[in-house]
């Protein structure tokens, strides 16, 4: 799947945005998607691309010629597409994408995601969009959409349905088109034991989503990953019947796995 990300060419005033951008690139690569972005090496754009590339992912950059003239392009991309101007750049990024994400950024970011929102709403293009609302950055946008709805300029159902994703856990659910389990729900673990979920969070180092649950023996956490991704990492020569022997939670294409228990199944 191609994920088009719009974000700032500056890093912003807080270092957390650069950390989030790098982690987002890594998340896209680790989940087997291709990153599509504006092609630059500067600001959050460079952090995003570096995160994806260093995790072994595919990155397509789309850069207008006048940015190329200023030598702003990232040199290590999988593919760099050069367009004559900004208008054709935006169209190319929309043509390439399956999912469109607005990361924190400035006027250009707002312009790009607004065009996507408008065309999707008018059924002029396929795909889904969301705002990556890290640290509440896009809460003013959410309030503005609600104001538009209250004043009768957009339908309330449409405004309420615009996704604002505060975490990689929420992003995982959005990309897969489902809701992740929630705190307080039960979670089926090994040997069909049911445990109560205490929390849902993201691993700080990898960005992988995990559930926290409690048993009589203590508190544990299981990572949640797309089932096919997990199975692609299994050593099938050693464990050809892993689908029968491996007791995982499977719901709409997700599975849970505990690294401490499952490492014997994985390729070395």
Short mmCIF file of C-alpha atoms in Angstrom, two decimals:
data_model
loop_
_atom_site.label_atom_id
_atom_site.label_comp_id
_atom_site.label_asym_id
_atom_site.label_seq_id
_atom_site.Cartn_x
_atom_site.Cartn_y
_atom_site.Cartn_z
CA UNK A 1 0.00 0.00 0.00
CA UNK A 2 1.24 3.51 -0.83
CA UNK A 3 0.94 5.97 2.05
CA UNK A 4 1.26 9.62 1.07
CA UNK A 5 2.37 11.85 3.94
CA UNK A 6 2.15 15.65 4.00
CA UNK A 7 4.31 17.39 6.59
CA UNK A 8 6.57 20.33 7.35
CA UNK A 9 9.79 21.23 5.57
CA UNK A 10 10.89 22.67 8.92
CA UNK A 11 11.41 20.72 12.15
CA UNK A 12 9.31 23.01 14.33
CA UNK A 13 10.19 24.33 17.76
CA UNK A 14 9.97 21.03 19.62
CA UNK A 15 12.22 18.03 19.03
CA UNK A 16 9.33 15.61 19.52
CA UNK A 17 8.04 16.35 16.01
CA UNK A 18 11.27 15.16 14.42
CA UNK A 19 11.16 12.04 16.60
CA UNK A 20 7.57 11.35 15.57
CA UNK A 21 8.36 11.90 11.88
CA UNK A 22 11.29 9.47 11.98
CA UNK A 23 9.17 6.92 13.85
CA UNK A 24 6.36 7.31 11.31
CA UNK A 25 8.75 6.55 8.44
CA UNK A 26 9.99 3.50 10.30
CA UNK A 27 6.43 2.39 11.02
CA UNK A 28 5.47 2.63 7.33
CA UNK A 29 8.49 0.55 6.31
CA UNK A 30 8.13 -2.06 9.05
CA UNK A 31 4.50 -2.63 8.09
CA UNK A 32 5.41 -3.29 4.48
CA UNK A 33 4.04 -0.06 2.96
CA UNK A 34 5.66 2.38 0.54
CA UNK A 35 6.13 5.99 1.62
CA UNK A 36 5.18 8.74 -0.83
CA UNK A 37 6.21 12.26 0.20
CA UNK A 38 7.50 15.58 -1.14
CA UNK A 39 11.06 14.41 -1.81
CA UNK A 40 13.00 16.95 0.26
CA UNK A 41 15.82 16.31 2.71
CA UNK A 42 14.97 19.26 4.97
CA UNK A 43 12.97 19.45 8.17
CA UNK A 44 10.43 16.82 9.10
CA UNK A 45 10.39 15.64 5.50
CA UNK A 46 13.99 14.47 5.75
CA UNK A 47 13.36 12.79 9.12
CA UNK A 48 10.37 10.92 7.71
CA UNK A 49 12.31 9.63 4.69
CA UNK A 50 15.32 8.66 6.82
CA UNK A 51 13.10 6.67 9.16
CA UNK A 52 11.62 4.68 6.30
CA UNK A 53 14.90 4.12 4.44
CA UNK A 54 16.86 3.06 7.51
CA UNK A 55 14.14 0.51 8.29
CA UNK A 56 14.59 -0.94 4.80
CA UNK A 57 11.47 0.59 3.27
CA UNK A 58 10.61 1.91 -0.19
CA UNK A 59 10.38 5.71 -0.51
CA UNK A 60 9.05 7.66 -3.49
CA UNK A 61 9.79 11.38 -3.49
CA UNK A 62 7.97 13.90 -5.67
CA UNK A 63 9.93 17.15 -6.04
CA UNK A 64 9.23 20.21 -8.25
CA UNK A 65 12.04 21.36 -10.52
CA UNK A 66 12.63 24.66 -8.71
CA UNK A 67 13.36 22.74 -5.48
CA UNK A 68 15.75 20.56 -7.46
CA UNK A 69 17.47 23.74 -8.64
CA UNK A 70 17.97 24.68 -4.99
CA UNK A 71 19.33 21.15 -4.29
CA UNK A 72 16.73 20.39 -1.64
CA UNK A 73 16.09 16.82 -2.80
CA UNK A 74 16.88 13.75 -0.69
CA UNK A 75 19.64 11.79 -2.43
CA UNK A 76 18.91 8.33 -1.01
CA UNK A 77 15.35 7.71 -2.18
CA UNK A 78 14.11 4.57 -3.89
CA UNK A 79 12.61 6.76 -6.61
CA UNK A 80 12.56 10.52 -7.22
CA UNK A 81 9.93 12.01 -9.52
CA UNK A 82 10.60 15.55 -10.75
CA UNK A 83 7.59 17.68 -11.72
CA UNK A 84 7.50 21.04 -13.52
CA UNK A 85 5.65 22.86 -10.72
CA UNK A 86 3.81 22.55 -7.40
CA UNK A 87 0.43 21.88 -9.00
CA UNK A 88 1.67 18.84 -10.87
CA UNK A 89 3.57 17.72 -7.77
CA UNK A 90 0.37 17.68 -5.71
CA UNK A 91 -1.50 15.79 -8.42
CA UNK A 92 1.29 13.22 -8.73
CA UNK A 93 1.28 12.59 -4.97
CA UNK A 94 -2.49 12.12 -5.02
CA UNK A 95 -2.29 9.78 -8.00
CA UNK A 96 0.29 7.62 -6.23
CA UNK A 97 -1.38 7.37 -2.83
CA UNK A 98 -3.84 4.89 -1.34
CA UNK A 99 -3.92 6.51 2.10
CA UNK A 100 -3.19 10.18 2.81
CA UNK A 101 -1.87 11.40 6.17
CA UNK A 102 -1.44 14.95 7.40
CA UNK A 103 1.47 15.14 9.85
CA UNK A 104 2.22 18.41 11.68
CA UNK A 105 3.30 21.08 9.23
CA UNK A 106 2.49 24.55 7.88
CA UNK A 107 0.50 26.20 5.12
CA UNK A 108 1.68 23.81 2.40
CA UNK A 109 0.65 20.80 4.49
CA UNK A 110 -2.76 22.33 5.13
CA UNK A 111 -3.22 23.14 1.44
CA UNK A 112 -2.36 19.60 0.36
CA UNK A 113 -4.56 17.73 2.82
CA UNK A 114 -7.43 20.16 2.17
CA UNK A 115 -7.32 19.33 -1.53
CA UNK A 116 -7.37 15.62 -0.72
CA UNK A 117 -10.30 16.09 1.68
CA UNK A 118 -12.26 18.02 -0.92
CA UNK A 119 -11.68 15.54 -3.74
CA UNK A 120 -12.46 12.52 -1.57
CA UNK A 121 -15.62 14.21 -0.29
CA UNK A 122 -16.71 14.94 -3.88
CA UNK A 123 -15.90 11.34 -4.92
CA UNK A 124 -13.34 12.65 -7.41
CA UNK A 125 -10.61 10.37 -6.07
CA UNK A 126 -10.32 7.11 -4.19
CA UNK A 127 -8.45 6.66 -0.96
CA UNK A 128 -8.78 7.59 2.70
CA UNK A 129 -7.25 10.45 4.66
CA UNK A 130 -6.51 11.18 8.31
CA UNK A 131 -4.81 13.76 10.52
CA UNK A 132 -1.92 12.50 12.65
CA UNK A 133 -2.85 14.37 15.80
CA UNK A 134 0.37 13.83 17.75
CA UNK A 135 0.43 15.92 20.92
CA UNK A 136 -2.94 17.39 19.92
CA UNK A 137 -1.46 19.38 17.03
CA UNK A 138 -4.60 19.15 14.91
CA UNK A 139 -7.18 19.78 17.62
CA UNK A 140 -7.76 23.33 16.24
CA UNK A 141 -8.54 21.73 12.85
CA UNK A 142 -10.97 19.36 14.52
CA UNK A 143 -12.65 22.32 16.24
CA UNK A 144 -12.83 24.21 12.92
CA UNK A 145 -14.56 21.29 11.20
CA UNK A 146 -17.04 21.11 14.05
CA UNK A 147 -17.64 24.86 13.71
CA UNK A 148 -18.28 24.40 9.98
CA UNK A 149 -20.76 21.69 10.87
CA UNK A 150 -22.49 23.78 13.55
CA UNK A 151 -22.87 26.66 11.09
CA UNK A 152 -24.32 24.40 8.41
CA UNK A 153 -21.45 24.45 5.88
CA UNK A 154 -20.62 20.72 6.07
CA UNK A 155 -22.69 17.73 7.12
CA UNK A 156 -22.31 16.78 10.76
CA UNK A 157 -21.91 13.07 10.00
CA UNK A 158 -19.03 13.84 7.63
CA UNK A 159 -17.28 16.19 10.07
CA UNK A 160 -17.65 13.70 12.94
CA UNK A 161 -16.15 10.94 10.80
CA UNK A 162 -12.89 12.77 9.91
CA UNK A 163 -10.15 10.71 11.62
CA UNK A 164 -7.76 12.40 14.08
CA UNK A 165 -5.21 9.78 15.09
CA UNK A 166 -3.26 10.46 18.32
CA UNK A 167 -0.93 7.45 18.23
CA UNK A 168 0.58 4.67 16.15
CA UNK A 169 -1.97 2.35 17.74
CA UNK A 170 -4.74 4.45 16.21
CA UNK A 171 -2.86 4.57 12.89
CA UNK A 172 -2.57 0.78 12.85
CA UNK A 173 -6.33 0.48 13.25
CA UNK A 174 -7.03 3.15 10.61
CA UNK A 175 -4.82 1.57 7.94
CA UNK A 176 -6.38 -1.84 8.54
CA UNK A 177 -9.87 -0.36 8.55
CA UNK A 178 -10.88 -1.60 11.99
CA UNK A 179 -11.02 -0.65 15.64
CA UNK A 180 -8.29 -1.88 17.95
CA UNK A 181 -9.29 -3.52 21.23
CA UNK A 182 -9.94 -1.07 24.03
CA UNK A 183 -8.88 -0.90 27.65
CA UNK A 184 -11.20 -3.01 29.79
CA UNK A 185 -12.01 -5.53 27.04
CA UNK A 186 -10.93 -9.15 27.26
CA UNK A 187 -7.97 -10.46 25.30
CA UNK A 188 -7.57 -14.11 24.30
CA UNK A 189 -4.02 -15.25 25.01
CA UNK A 190 -2.33 -18.65 24.82
CA UNK A 191 -4.39 -21.83 25.45
CA UNK A 192 -7.57 -19.79 25.06
CA UNK A 193 -7.15 -18.00 28.38
CA UNK A 194 -9.02 -14.70 28.54
CA UNK A 195 -7.36 -11.71 30.19
CA UNK A 196 -8.48 -8.17 30.80
CA UNK A 197 -6.75 -5.47 28.75
CA UNK A 198 -5.23 -2.75 30.95
CA UNK A 199 -3.84 -0.48 28.26
CA UNK A 200 -3.01 -0.08 24.58
CA UNK A 201 0.21 1.73 23.68
CA UNK A 202 3.10 2.13 21.25
CA UNK A 203 6.64 0.92 21.79
CA UNK A 204 8.86 4.01 22.00
CA UNK A 205 11.73 2.46 20.02
CA UNK A 206 9.90 0.68 17.19
CA UNK A 207 6.48 2.33 17.08
CA UNK A 208 4.87 -1.14 17.23
CA UNK A 209 1.50 -1.29 18.98
CA UNK A 210 0.99 -3.56 21.98
CA UNK A 211 -1.67 -4.47 24.54
CA UNK A 212 -0.95 -4.63 28.27
CA UNK A 213 -2.81 -7.32 30.22
CA UNK A 214 -2.62 -8.82 33.70
CA UNK A 215 -2.51 -12.45 34.85
CA UNK A 216 -2.00 -14.14 38.20
CA UNK A 217 1.74 -14.14 37.46
CA UNK A 218 2.12 -10.46 36.71
CA UNK A 219 1.61 -7.86 34.03
CA UNK A 220 2.55 -8.63 30.42
CA UNK A 221 2.35 -7.09 26.98
CA UNK A 222 1.69 -8.59 23.57
CA UNK A 223 2.50 -6.86 20.31
CA UNK A 224 -0.21 -6.48 17.67
CA UNK A 225 0.79 -6.90 14.05
CA UNK A 226 -0.90 -7.72 10.77
CA UNK A 227 -1.19 -11.50 10.69
CA UNK A 228 0.46 -11.93 7.29
CA UNK A 229 3.43 -9.81 8.40
CA UNK A 230 3.98 -12.04 11.41
CA UNK A 231 3.65 -15.22 9.34
CA UNK A 232 6.14 -13.86 6.80
CA UNK A 233 8.75 -13.77 9.58
CA UNK A 234 8.15 -17.36 10.73
CA UNK A 235 10.73 -20.03 9.92
CA UNK A 236 8.34 -22.23 7.92
CA UNK A 237 11.02 -24.83 7.14
CA UNK A 238 11.37 -25.49 10.85
CA UNK A 239 7.69 -24.96 11.69
CA UNK A 240 5.63 -25.87 8.59
CA UNK A 241 2.45 -26.28 10.64
CA UNK A 242 2.76 -23.00 12.53
CA UNK A 243 -0.80 -21.99 11.63
CA UNK A 244 -2.09 -25.00 13.57
CA UNK A 245 0.37 -24.93 16.48
CA UNK A 246 0.68 -21.20 17.00
CA UNK A 247 -2.09 -19.94 19.29
CA UNK A 248 -2.59 -16.33 18.30
CA UNK A 249 -5.43 -13.89 18.62
CA UNK A 250 -6.75 -13.33 15.10
CA UNK A 251 -9.29 -10.61 14.43
CA UNK A 252 -9.81 -9.00 11.03
CA UNK A 253 -6.24 -9.50 9.92
CA UNK A 254 -4.46 -8.77 13.23
CA UNK A 255 -2.59 -11.12 15.53
CA UNK A 256 -0.93 -10.76 18.91
CA UNK A 257 2.43 -12.21 19.79
CA UNK A 258 4.69 -12.17 22.82
CA UNK A 259 8.37 -11.83 21.79
CA UNK A 260 9.57 -13.74 24.83
CA UNK A 261 7.51 -16.75 23.79
CA UNK A 262 7.45 -16.52 20.01
CA UNK A 263 11.11 -15.88 19.19
CA UNK A 264 11.75 -19.60 18.62
CA UNK A 265 9.39 -19.50 15.64
CA UNK A 266 11.05 -16.62 13.83
CA UNK A 267 13.76 -16.63 11.20
CA UNK A 268 17.23 -16.03 12.63
#
